[in-house]
CSV table of C-alpha atoms in Angstrom, one decimal:
chain,number,residue,atom,x,y,z
A,14,UNK,CA,16.9,45.9,6.1
A,15,UNK,CA,19.8,43.5,6.5
A,16,UNK,CA,19.0,39.8,6.9
A,17,UNK,CA,20.5,38.1,9.9
A,18,UNK,CA,20.3,34.8,11.4
A,19,UNK,CA,19.0,34.4,15.0
A,20,UNK,CA,20.3,31.3,16.8
A,21,UNK,CA,18.2,29.7,19.5
A,22,UNK,CA,19.2,26.7,21.5
A,23,UNK,CA,15.8,25.0,21.8
A,24,UNK,CA,14.9,25.0,18.1
A,25,UNK,CA,18.5,24.0,17.4
A,26,UNK,CA,18.3,21.0,19.7
A,27,UNK,CA,14.9,20.0,18.4
A,28,UNK,CA,16.2,20.1,14.8
A,29,UNK,CA,19.3,18.1,15.6
A,30,UNK,CA,17.2,15.5,17.4
A,31,UNK,CA,14.8,15.2,14.5
A,32,UNK,CA,17.6,15.0,12.0
A,33,UNK,CA,19.4,12.3,14.0
A,34,UNK,CA,16.3,10.3,14.4
A,35,UNK,CA,15.5,10.6,10.7
A,36,UNK,CA,19.1,9.6,9.7
A,37,UNK,CA,19.2,6.7,12.1
A,38,UNK,CA,15.8,5.3,10.9
A,39,UNK,CA,16.8,5.9,7.3
A,40,UNK,CA,20.0,3.9,7.8
A,41,UNK,CA,18.0,1.1,9.5
A,42,UNK,CA,15.6,0.9,6.5
A,43,UNK,CA,18.5,0.9,4.1
A,44,UNK,CA,20.1,-2.0,6.0
A,45,UNK,CA,16.8,-3.9,5.9
A,46,UNK,CA,16.8,-3.4,2.1
A,47,UNK,CA,20.3,-4.6,1.8
A,48,UNK,CA,19.4,-7.7,3.8
A,49,UNK,CA,16.5,-8.4,1.6
A,50,UNK,CA,18.7,-8.1,-1.5
A,51,UNK,CA,21.2,-10.6,0.0
A,52,UNK,CA,18.4,-13.0,0.7
A,53,UNK,CA,17.2,-12.7,-2.9
A,54,UNK,CA,20.7,-13.5,-4.1
A,55,UNK,CA,20.8,-16.6,-1.9
A,56,UNK,CA,17.3,-17.6,-3.0
A,57,UNK,CA,18.5,-17.5,-6.6
A,58,UNK,CA,21.7,-19.2,-6.0
A,59,UNK,CA,20.4,-22.0,-3.8
A,60,UNK,CA,17.2,-22.4,-5.8
A,61,UNK,CA,19.3,-23.4,-8.8
A,62,UNK,CA,21.2,-26.1,-6.9
A,63,UNK,CA,20.0,-29.7,-6.9
A,64,UNK,CA,17.6,-30.8,-4.1
A,65,UNK,CA,19.2,-32.2,-0.8
A,66,UNK,CA,17.8,-35.5,0.5
A,67,UNK,CA,17.0,-35.5,4.2
A,68,UNK,CA,18.2,-38.5,6.2
A,69,UNK,CA,19.0,-39.1,9.9
A,70,UNK,CA,22.1,-36.9,9.9
A,71,UNK,CA,21.5,-33.5,11.5
A,72,UNK,CA,21.2,-30.7,8.8
A,73,UNK,CA,23.3,-27.5,8.8
A,74,UNK,CA,20.8,-24.6,8.8
A,75,UNK,CA,23.5,-22.1,7.5
A,76,UNK,CA,24.4,-24.2,4.5
A,77,UNK,CA,20.9,-25.4,3.6
A,78,UNK,CA,18.6,-22.4,4.2
A,79,UNK,CA,16.5,-21.8,1.1
A,80,UNK,CA,17.8,-25.0,-0.5
A,81,UNK,CA,15.3,-27.5,-2.1
A,82,UNK,CA,14.9,-30.5,0.1
A,83,UNK,CA,13.4,-34.0,-0.5
A,84,UNK,CA,12.2,-36.3,2.2
A,85,UNK,CA,10.4,-39.6,2.5
A,86,UNK,CA,8.4,-40.4,5.7
A,87,UNK,CA,5.1,-40.5,7.5
A,88,UNK,CA,3.1,-37.6,8.9
A,89,UNK,CA,2.4,-37.6,12.6
A,90,UNK,CA,-1.1,-36.1,12.1
A,91,UNK,CA,-1.8,-36.0,15.9
A,92,UNK,CA,0.8,-33.3,16.4
A,93,UNK,CA,-0.5,-30.9,13.8
A,94,UNK,CA,-0.5,-27.3,15.0
A,95,UNK,CA,-2.0,-24.2,13.5
A,96,UNK,CA,-0.2,-20.8,13.2
A,97,UNK,CA,-2.8,-18.1,13.5
A,98,UNK,CA,-2.8,-14.5,12.0
A,99,UNK,CA,-1.5,-15.6,8.6
A,100,UNK,CA,-3.8,-13.8,6.1
A,101,UNK,CA,-3.7,-14.7,2.5
A,102,UNK,CA,-5.3,-12.5,-0.2
A,103,UNK,CA,-7.2,-10.6,2.4
A,104,UNK,CA,-8.6,-13.7,4.1
A,105,UNK,CA,-7.8,-14.8,7.7
A,106,UNK,CA,-6.2,-18.2,8.0
A,107,UNK,CA,-3.7,-20.6,9.4
A,108,UNK,CA,-0.4,-22.1,8.4
A,109,UNK,CA,-0.6,-25.8,9.0
A,110,UNK,CA,2.5,-27.5,10.6
A,111,UNK,CA,2.8,-31.2,10.9
A,112,UNK,CA,5.9,-33.2,11.8
A,113,UNK,CA,7.1,-35.9,9.4
A,114,UNK,CA,9.0,-39.0,10.7
A,115,UNK,CA,11.9,-39.6,8.3
A,116,UNK,CA,11.6,-43.0,6.7
A,117,UNK,CA,13.6,-45.7,8.6
A,118,UNK,CA,14.6,-43.5,11.5
A,119,UNK,CA,13.5,-41.8,14.7
A,120,UNK,CA,14.4,-38.4,13.2
A,121,UNK,CA,11.6,-36.0,12.3
A,122,UNK,CA,11.3,-32.7,10.3
A,123,UNK,CA,8.6,-30.1,10.8
A,124,UNK,CA,6.7,-29.5,7.6
A,125,UNK,CA,4.8,-26.2,6.8
A,126,UNK,CA,2.2,-27.9,4.7
A,127,UNK,CA,0.3,-24.9,3.6
A,128,UNK,CA,-2.3,-22.3,4.3
A,129,UNK,CA,-6.0,-22.8,5.1
A,130,UNK,CA,-8.8,-20.4,5.6
A,131,UNK,CA,-10.1,-19.8,9.1
A,132,UNK,CA,-13.7,-20.1,10.2
A,133,UNK,CA,-14.8,-16.4,10.3
A,134,UNK,CA,-17.4,-16.9,13.1
A,135,UNK,CA,-15.5,-19.3,15.4
A,136,UNK,CA,-11.7,-19.0,15.5
A,137,UNK,CA,-11.4,-22.2,17.6
A,138,UNK,CA,-13.3,-24.4,15.0
A,139,UNK,CA,-10.5,-26.0,13.0
A,140,UNK,CA,-11.1,-26.7,9.3
A,141,UNK,CA,-11.1,-30.4,8.2
A,142,UNK,CA,-7.7,-31.1,6.5
A,143,UNK,CA,-6.9,-34.4,4.9
A,144,UNK,CA,-3.5,-35.7,6.1
A,145,UNK,CA,-1.8,-38.4,3.8
A,146,UNK,CA,-1.5,-41.7,5.5
A,147,UNK,CA,1.5,-44.0,5.1
A,148,UNK,CA,4.8,-43.2,3.3
A,149,UNK,CA,4.9,-40.0,1.3
A,150,UNK,CA,7.7,-38.2,-0.6
A,151,UNK,CA,7.8,-34.4,-0.3
A,152,UNK,CA,9.7,-31.6,-1.8
A,153,UNK,CA,10.0,-28.1,-0.4
A,154,UNK,CA,12.2,-25.2,0.6
A,155,UNK,CA,14.3,-25.1,3.8
A,156,UNK,CA,13.6,-22.2,6.2
A,157,UNK,CA,14.8,-21.6,9.7
A,158,UNK,CA,11.3,-20.8,11.1
A,159,UNK,CA,7.8,-20.4,9.9
A,160,UNK,CA,7.8,-16.6,10.3
A,161,UNK,CA,7.0,-14.4,13.3
A,162,UNK,CA,4.0,-12.2,13.9
A,163,UNK,CA,3.1,-9.8,16.8
A,164,UNK,CA,2.2,-11.9,19.8
A,165,UNK,CA,-1.3,-10.9,21.0
A,166,UNK,CA,-2.0,-11.9,24.6
A,167,UNK,CA,-0.5,-14.8,26.5
A,168,UNK,CA,0.9,-17.6,24.3
A,169,UNK,CA,-1.1,-20.8,24.6
A,170,UNK,CA,0.6,-23.9,25.8
A,171,UNK,CA,1.9,-25.9,22.8
A,172,UNK,CA,0.0,-29.2,22.5
A,173,UNK,CA,-1.5,-31.3,19.6
A,174,UNK,CA,-3.8,-29.3,17.4
A,175,UNK,CA,-3.0,-26.0,19.3
A,176,UNK,CA,-3.8,-22.7,17.7
A,177,UNK,CA,-0.8,-20.5,18.3
A,178,UNK,CA,0.8,-17.4,16.8
A,179,UNK,CA,4.4,-18.2,16.9
A,180,UNK,CA,6.6,-21.3,17.4
A,181,UNK,CA,10.2,-22.2,17.2
A,182,UNK,CA,11.7,-25.6,16.4
A,183,UNK,CA,13.3,-26.0,20.0
A,184,UNK,CA,9.9,-25.2,21.6
A,185,UNK,CA,8.1,-27.7,19.3
A,186,UNK,CA,10.7,-30.4,20.1
A,187,UNK,CA,10.4,-29.8,23.8
A,188,UNK,CA,6.6,-30.0,23.8
A,189,UNK,CA,6.3,-33.0,21.6
A,190,UNK,CA,9.3,-34.9,22.7
A,191,UNK,CA,10.3,-35.5,19.0
A,192,UNK,CA,13.9,-35.4,17.6
A,193,UNK,CA,13.6,-32.6,15.0
A,194,UNK,CA,15.9,-31.4,12.2
A,195,UNK,CA,16.9,-27.7,12.8
A,196,UNK,CA,15.0,-26.6,9.6
A,197,UNK,CA,11.4,-26.4,8.5
A,198,UNK,CA,10.2,-27.5,5.1
A,199,UNK,CA,7.9,-25.2,3.2
A,200,UNK,CA,6.1,-27.9,1.2
A,201,UNK,CA,5.6,-27.4,-2.4
A,202,UNK,CA,4.5,-30.9,-3.4
A,203,UNK,CA,0.7,-31.3,-3.9
A,204,UNK,CA,-0.6,-34.1,-1.6
A,205,UNK,CA,-4.3,-33.6,-2.3
A,206,UNK,CA,-5.1,-31.8,1.0
A,207,UNK,CA,-6.5,-28.7,-0.5
A,208,UNK,CA,-4.0,-26.4,1.3
A,209,UNK,CA,-2.6,-23.3,-0.5
A,210,UNK,CA,1.2,-23.4,-0.9
A,211,UNK,CA,1.8,-19.9,-2.2
A,212,UNK,CA,4.6,-19.1,0.2
A,213,UNK,CA,5.6,-15.5,0.7
A,214,UNK,CA,9.1,-14.8,-0.7
A,215,UNK,CA,11.3,-13.7,2.2
A,216,UNK,CA,13.1,-11.1,0.0
A,217,UNK,CA,9.9,-9.2,-0.8
A,218,UNK,CA,9.9,-5.5,0.3
A,219,UNK,CA,13.2,-4.1,-0.9
A,220,UNK,CA,11.5,-1.2,-2.7
A,221,UNK,CA,9.3,-0.6,0.4
A,222,UNK,CA,12.3,-0.3,2.7
A,223,UNK,CA,14.1,2.0,0.3
A,224,UNK,CA,11.0,4.2,0.1
A,225,UNK,CA,10.8,4.4,3.9
A,226,UNK,CA,14.5,5.2,4.0
A,227,UNK,CA,13.9,8.1,1.6
A,228,UNK,CA,11.1,9.4,3.8
A,229,UNK,CA,13.2,9.4,6.9
A,230,UNK,CA,16.2,11.1,5.2
A,231,UNK,CA,13.8,13.7,3.8
A,232,UNK,CA,12.4,14.3,7.3
A,233,UNK,CA,16.0,14.8,8.6
A,234,UNK,CA,16.7,17.3,5.8
A,235,UNK,CA,13.5,19.1,6.4
A,236,UNK,CA,14.1,19.5,10.1
A,237,UNK,CA,17.5,21.2,9.4
A,238,UNK,CA,16.0,23.4,6.6
A,239,UNK,CA,13.1,24.4,8.9
A,240,UNK,CA,15.6,25.5,11.6
A,241,UNK,CA,17.6,27.6,9.2
A,242,UNK,CA,14.6,29.3,7.5
A,243,UNK,CA,12.8,30.1,10.7
A,244,UNK,CA,16.1,31.5,12.2
A,245,UNK,CA,16.4,33.9,9.3
A,246,UNK,CA,12.7,34.9,9.8
A,247,UNK,CA,13.4,35.7,13.4
A,248,UNK,CA,16.4,37.7,12.4
A,249,UNK,CA,14.3,39.9,10.1
A,250,UNK,CA,11.6,40.3,12.8
């Protein structure tokens, strides 16, 4: 019996749509991998540069992102806020953010001081955290934001000691009335407060994105192969 191919529009359209979706998502994951590789290159390049001292002059986020920063000043402990849904090694917890007034000025910089475990039975019960009093000198890495998680429910109004899920520097500046530098410092200096400062590397996940890209490209290929194979089977029937 001769083998022939039987063309049908509905299976063809379904195969094309599945292949187009797979290719589009594969390309998106590939772009994400390339972005992470570019971030890693900047991390290595800027991490090797000497630290930049923060003063009263506004910083340039484009030039200083991922650079090491040094700042002297005093913490404004009353405006500490807690970023929720930041797990660490399987435990639920907060990132602790506190503004620091730059020495001899009215300028401030928001410091991501570290991670602390959350009370498992009472989310609203904040853990005791020692905040250094007086003048301190800190070192850390400059980042544009403290990271973003999926917003669950209505965001709480930003206020001192608020438990929130996401925050931006403009939002924080507006709520607090503080003049803030346009960068956040991920603190690495130990100030004896017991916080964990094992910050996630922003370039992590390159292999994961490439793995996802391969899966989506494979889906696109399988959709087309399935269309062709089933078409020949219909032809035999």
